[in-house]
Tab-separated table of C-alpha atoms in Angstrom:
chain	number	residue	atom	x	y	z
X	1	MET	CA	20.106	-2.034	10.157
X	2	ARG	CA	20.704	-4.789	12.709
X	3	THR	CA	17.045	-5.817	12.528
X	4	ALA	CA	17.147	-5.989	8.734
X	5	ARG	CA	20.345	-8.037	8.731
X	6	ALA	CA	19.071	-10.507	11.333
X	7	THR	CA	15.728	-10.789	9.550
X	8	TYR	CA	17.472	-11.498	6.241
X	9	TYR	CA	19.523	-14.406	7.589
X	10	LEU	CA	16.587	-15.880	9.507
X	11	VAL	CA	14.401	-15.675	6.376
X	12	LEU	CA	17.058	-17.620	4.475
X	13	ARG	CA	17.105	-20.238	7.220
X	14	ALA	CA	13.315	-20.584	7.117
X	15	LEU	CA	13.292	-20.937	3.323
X	16	ARG	CA	16.060	-23.537	3.412
X	17	GLU	CA	13.848	-25.642	5.646
X	18	SER	CA	11.307	-25.908	2.822
X	19	VAL	CA	13.974	-26.642	0.207
X	20	ARG	CA	15.522	-29.401	2.313
X	21	GLN	CA	12.165	-30.937	3.273
X	22	PRO	CA	9.829	-30.510	0.292
X	23	GLU	CA	7.702	-33.395	1.549
X	24	VAL	CA	6.475	-31.074	4.322
X	25	GLU	CA	5.044	-28.693	1.722
X	26	LEU	CA	3.606	-31.393	-0.554
X	27	PRO	CA	0.360	-31.989	1.417
X	28	ASN	CA	-0.306	-28.234	1.370
X	29	LEU	CA	-0.376	-28.491	-2.424
X	30	LEU	CA	-2.032	-31.854	-2.999
X	31	ILE	CA	-4.901	-31.575	-0.503
X	32	PRO	CA	-6.287	-28.272	-1.890
X	33	LEU	CA	-5.961	-29.622	-5.438
X	34	PHE	CA	-7.830	-32.769	-4.409
X	35	PHE	CA	-10.683	-30.735	-2.913
X	36	LEU	CA	-10.675	-28.482	-5.986
X	37	ALA	CA	-11.158	-31.460	-8.294
X	38	VAL	CA	-13.827	-33.099	-6.122
X	39	ILE	CA	-15.881	-29.944	-5.559
X	40	ILE	CA	-15.779	-28.942	-9.211
X	41	GLY	CA	-16.714	-32.474	-10.241
X	42	ALA	CA	-19.677	-32.520	-7.866
X	43	ILE	CA	-21.093	-29.016	-8.327
X	44	ASN	CA	-19.887	-27.644	-11.657
X	45	GLN	CA	-22.903	-28.853	-13.653
X	46	ILE	CA	-25.511	-27.365	-11.328
X	47	ALA	CA	-23.721	-24.127	-10.422
X	48	PRO	CA	-25.144	-21.971	-13.272
X	49	ASP	CA	-28.764	-22.810	-12.445
X	50	ALA	CA	-28.400	-23.140	-8.665
X	51	PHE	CA	-26.084	-20.219	-7.903
X	52	GLY	CA	-25.821	-18.202	-11.101
X	53	VAL	CA	-22.082	-18.947	-11.312
X	54	THR	CA	-21.230	-19.629	-14.947
X	55	ASN	CA	-17.606	-20.613	-14.373
X	56	TYR	CA	-17.469	-22.595	-11.154
X	57	THR	CA	-13.842	-23.563	-11.738
X	58	GLY	CA	-12.822	-19.916	-11.553
X	59	PHE	CA	-15.071	-19.532	-8.516
X	60	GLN	CA	-13.177	-22.324	-6.719
X	61	VAL	CA	-9.560	-21.581	-7.648
X	62	PRO	CA	-9.283	-18.830	-4.975
X	63	VAL	CA	-10.540	-21.318	-2.377
X	64	ALA	CA	-7.810	-23.795	-3.300
X	65	MET	CA	-5.190	-21.055	-3.147
X	66	THR	CA	-6.266	-19.764	0.274
X	67	GLN	CA	-6.482	-23.303	1.647
X	68	ALA	CA	-2.950	-24.052	0.442
X	69	VAL	CA	-1.613	-20.796	1.874
X	70	ALA	CA	-3.230	-21.431	5.262
X	71	GLY	CA	-1.537	-24.834	5.374
X	72	VAL	CA	1.818	-23.335	4.454
X	73	ALA	CA	1.500	-20.575	7.049
X	74	ALA	CA	0.491	-22.985	9.809
X	75	VAL	CA	3.716	-24.963	9.381
X	76	SER	CA	5.722	-22.134	10.934
X	77	GLY	CA	3.991	-22.627	14.258
X	78	ILE	CA	4.979	-26.288	14.277
X	79	VAL	CA	8.576	-25.420	13.345
X	80	ILE	CA	8.765	-22.893	16.182
X	81	VAL	CA	7.685	-25.592	18.658
X	82	MET	CA	10.450	-27.843	17.309
X	83	ASP	CA	12.972	-25.025	17.822
X	84	ILE	CA	11.704	-24.533	21.379
X	85	GLU	CA	11.973	-28.252	22.185
X	86	ARG	CA	15.503	-28.454	20.786
X	87	GLY	CA	16.620	-25.383	22.703
X	88	TYR	CA	17.454	-23.483	19.498
X	89	PHE	CA	14.857	-20.801	20.138
X	90	ASP	CA	16.375	-20.026	23.539
X	91	LYS	CA	19.756	-19.621	21.832
X	92	LEU	CA	18.225	-17.147	19.392
X	93	LEU	CA	16.882	-15.136	22.325
X	94	LEU	CA	20.424	-14.894	23.708
X	95	THR	CA	21.876	-13.512	20.469
X	96	PRO	CA	22.068	-9.776	19.672
X	97	ALA	CA	19.339	-10.256	17.051
X	98	PRO	CA	16.355	-8.009	17.854
X	99	ARG	CA	13.417	-10.082	18.987
X	100	VAL	CA	11.148	-8.527	16.399
X	101	ALA	CA	13.389	-10.130	13.769
X	102	LEU	CA	12.465	-13.575	15.110
X	103	LEU	CA	8.838	-12.901	14.180
X	104	LEU	CA	9.358	-10.765	11.103
X	105	SER	CA	11.598	-13.354	9.485
X	106	ARG	CA	8.938	-16.045	9.815
X	107	LEU	CA	6.245	-13.736	8.461
X	108	LEU	CA	8.333	-12.815	5.418
X	109	ALA	CA	9.369	-16.413	4.781
X	110	ASP	CA	5.740	-17.494	4.933
X	111	ALA	CA	4.836	-14.746	2.483
X	112	VAL	CA	7.401	-16.086	0.012
X	113	ARG	CA	6.340	-19.700	0.506
X	114	SER	CA	2.692	-18.703	0.087
X	115	MET	CA	3.376	-16.955	-3.196
X	116	VAL	CA	5.342	-19.940	-4.495
X	117	ILE	CA	2.599	-22.472	-3.757
X	118	SER	CA	-0.020	-20.101	-5.184
X	119	ALA	CA	2.080	-19.746	-8.325
X	120	VAL	CA	1.758	-23.515	-8.751
X	121	ILE	CA	-1.997	-23.711	-8.152
X	122	LEU	CA	-3.017	-20.759	-10.336
X	123	PRO	CA	-1.714	-22.213	-13.647
X	124	ILE	CA	-3.367	-25.528	-12.811
X	125	GLY	CA	-6.651	-23.692	-12.333
X	126	LEU	CA	-6.205	-21.934	-15.668
X	127	ALA	CA	-5.406	-25.239	-17.353
X	128	ILE	CA	-8.646	-26.865	-16.153
X	129	GLY	CA	-10.893	-24.033	-17.254
X	130	SER	CA	-10.597	-21.009	-14.986
X	131	PRO	CA	-10.451	-17.608	-16.678
X	132	LEU	CA	-8.188	-14.766	-15.577
X	133	GLU	CA	-9.916	-11.616	-16.720
X	134	THR	CA	-7.189	-9.282	-15.455
X	135	GLY	CA	-4.352	-11.070	-17.246
X	136	VAL	CA	-0.740	-11.155	-16.119
X	137	ALA	CA	-1.084	-8.063	-13.939
X	138	GLY	CA	-4.003	-9.696	-12.160
X	139	ALA	CA	-1.938	-12.822	-11.575
X	140	VAL	CA	0.755	-10.713	-9.935
X	141	VAL	CA	-1.819	-9.062	-7.674
X	142	LEU	CA	-3.251	-12.483	-6.773
X	143	LEU	CA	0.172	-13.736	-5.744
X	144	LEU	CA	0.837	-10.605	-3.692
X	145	LEU	CA	-2.514	-11.027	-1.948
X	146	MET	CA	-1.651	-14.631	-1.160
X	147	GLY	CA	1.737	-13.607	0.181
X	148	ALA	CA	0.137	-11.010	2.430
X	149	PHE	CA	-2.506	-13.474	3.603
X	150	GLY	CA	0.170	-16.095	4.321
X	151	ALA	CA	2.084	-13.645	6.490
X	152	ALA	CA	-1.092	-12.544	8.259
X	153	TYR	CA	-2.362	-16.056	8.912
X	154	SER	CA	1.001	-17.375	10.119
X	155	GLY	CA	0.727	-15.108	13.145
X	156	ILE	CA	-2.014	-17.368	14.533
X	157	GLY	CA	0.146	-20.478	14.622
X	158	MET	CA	3.136	-18.518	15.872
X	159	ALA	CA	1.148	-17.034	18.752
X	160	ILE	CA	-0.200	-20.448	19.788
X	161	SER	CA	3.219	-22.083	19.536
X	162	LEU	CA	5.102	-19.399	21.430
X	163	ARG	CA	2.501	-19.268	24.157
X	164	SER	CA	2.111	-23.026	24.630
X	165	GLY	CA	5.308	-24.617	23.329
X	166	ASN	CA	3.129	-27.651	22.665
X	167	PRO	CA	3.218	-29.528	19.304
X	168	GLN	CA	-0.429	-30.598	19.587
X	169	ALA	CA	-1.534	-27.032	20.247
X	170	ALA	CA	0.579	-25.829	17.314
X	171	GLN	CA	-1.590	-27.867	14.945
X	172	LEU	CA	-4.538	-25.622	15.802
X	173	GLY	CA	-3.090	-23.191	13.283
X	174	VAL	CA	-4.256	-25.542	10.535
X	175	LEU	CA	-7.581	-26.464	12.109
X	176	LEU	CA	-8.676	-22.891	12.837
X	177	PHE	CA	-8.745	-22.106	9.138
X	178	PHE	CA	-11.620	-24.483	8.436
X	179	PRO	CA	-14.244	-22.500	10.399
X	180	LEU	CA	-13.074	-19.362	8.596
X	181	LEU	CA	-13.374	-21.157	5.253
X	182	PHE	CA	-16.726	-22.843	5.788
X	183	LEU	CA	-18.273	-19.691	7.286
X	184	SER	CA	-17.414	-17.757	4.139
X	185	PRO	CA	-18.856	-17.898	0.605
X	186	ALA	CA	-16.268	-20.507	-0.320
X	187	PHE	CA	-18.592	-22.870	-2.158
X	188	THR	CA	-21.663	-20.763	-2.935
X	189	PRO	CA	-22.335	-17.035	-3.292
X	190	ILE	CA	-23.288	-15.282	-0.088
X	191	ASP	CA	-26.704	-14.443	-1.558
X	192	VAL	CA	-27.952	-18.004	-0.957
X	193	PHE	CA	-26.893	-18.126	2.710
X	194	GLU	CA	-29.332	-18.312	5.595
X	195	PRO	CA	-29.550	-14.927	7.394
X	196	TRP	CA	-27.513	-16.069	10.424
X	197	MET	CA	-24.736	-17.460	8.253
X	198	ARG	CA	-24.702	-14.363	6.064
X	199	ALA	CA	-24.239	-12.240	9.185
X	200	VAL	CA	-21.242	-14.365	10.205
X	201	ALA	CA	-19.778	-14.309	6.686
X	202	GLU	CA	-19.989	-10.531	6.570
X	203	VAL	CA	-17.537	-10.206	9.482
X	204	ASN	CA	-15.258	-12.983	8.218
X	205	PRO	CA	-12.040	-11.634	6.604
X	206	VAL	CA	-11.850	-14.669	4.292
X	207	THR	CA	-15.118	-13.523	2.686
X	208	TYR	CA	-13.524	-10.292	1.481
X	209	LEU	CA	-10.272	-11.967	0.483
X	210	LEU	CA	-12.167	-14.434	-1.719
X	211	GLY	CA	-14.267	-11.584	-3.118
X	212	GLY	CA	-11.198	-9.667	-4.220
X	213	MET	CA	-9.582	-12.729	-5.750
X	214	ARG	CA	-12.739	-13.728	-7.606
X	215	SER	CA	-13.114	-10.260	-9.043
X	216	LEU	CA	-9.602	-10.551	-10.506
X	217	ILE	CA	-10.342	-13.973	-11.958
X	218	LEU	CA	-13.960	-13.742	-13.080
X	219	GLU	CA	-14.850	-10.080	-13.556
X	220	GLY	CA	-11.882	-7.782	-14.101
X	221	TRP	CA	-10.478	-4.901	-12.112
X	222	ASP	CA	-12.773	-3.820	-9.294
X	223	ALA	CA	-11.222	-1.244	-6.975
X	224	ALA	CA	-13.808	-1.737	-4.243
X	225	ASP	CA	-13.418	-5.525	-4.065
X	226	LEU	CA	-9.632	-5.224	-4.020
X	227	ALA	CA	-9.756	-2.551	-1.319
X	228	TYR	CA	-11.939	-4.763	0.852
X	229	ALA	CA	-9.561	-7.707	0.314
X	230	VAL	CA	-6.493	-5.664	1.231
X	231	ALA	CA	-8.233	-4.195	4.275
X	232	ALA	CA	-9.338	-7.645	5.457
X	233	VAL	CA	-5.823	-9.065	5.169
X	234	ALA	CA	-4.294	-6.003	6.826
X	235	GLY	CA	-6.762	-6.181	9.698
X	236	LEU	CA	-6.155	-9.896	10.196
X	237	GLY	CA	-2.411	-9.311	10.073
X	238	ALA	CA	-2.559	-6.532	12.663
X	239	VAL	CA	-4.425	-8.793	15.087
X	240	THR	CA	-2.285	-11.893	14.570
X	241	ALA	CA	1.019	-10.003	14.645
X	242	THR	CA	0.011	-8.399	17.935
X	243	LEU	CA	-0.894	-11.785	19.394
X	244	ALA	CA	2.408	-13.250	18.201
X	245	MET	CA	4.396	-10.382	19.715
X	246	LEU	CA	2.610	-10.751	23.055
X	247	ALA	CA	3.299	-14.501	22.974
X	248	LEU	CA	6.983	-13.838	22.238
X	249	ARG	CA	7.211	-11.529	25.245
X	250	PHE	CA	5.683	-14.282	27.361
X	251	ARG	CA	8.182	-16.834	26.018
X	252	ALA	CA	11.178	-14.518	26.478
X	253	ARG	CA	10.539	-13.420	30.052
């Protein structure tokens, strides 16, 4: 009960940060939309013949959503460093609040923020030509996937920030997403990859997340693709949450 109560109030604090400083969230929305427009404008005409993708807009909307969510989730690491520098984090450690609530609250807040920004990008994608073969129910599942991915990915930035307490190091949470993105079938189907890159993509969790999202948008309900997406996010979350908890123990000792 104490953990739930502390988590609740800390989630509210984290969400108020976004409401009071919307300019912090704005780049996480505008940059993915910019890349979405540029990539579609450059590749859309050749995608059917080159890749066999008939609706390249729908193929790219999941990329924009995951990129936005990664940016949102990485902000938490930077905020934690600010709390450490101001001494606020040390005060939290001295309160009766269970330490797990310090992490859980950030994860849940990032899940909410991720779903909100995804709920903005998805209608824009639909407006510019993306289908949504699974309808409203599929949209709900997409947002839930993005919330889960946001919580899972935020553990990376939190672990780096708690371990280092360094604002420059905290920014790695944003930068680390780009190798995951570019080593996945973000811009072309995996079938056209060179063998070495296909091998890397096949162990990349973003590959399976994008696959599940694209099935919802372009194909319809596919239990296997969704299962792979959920498993990839859950596996990533288990790793990052463990790293964040170990970093918190280091910070609190």
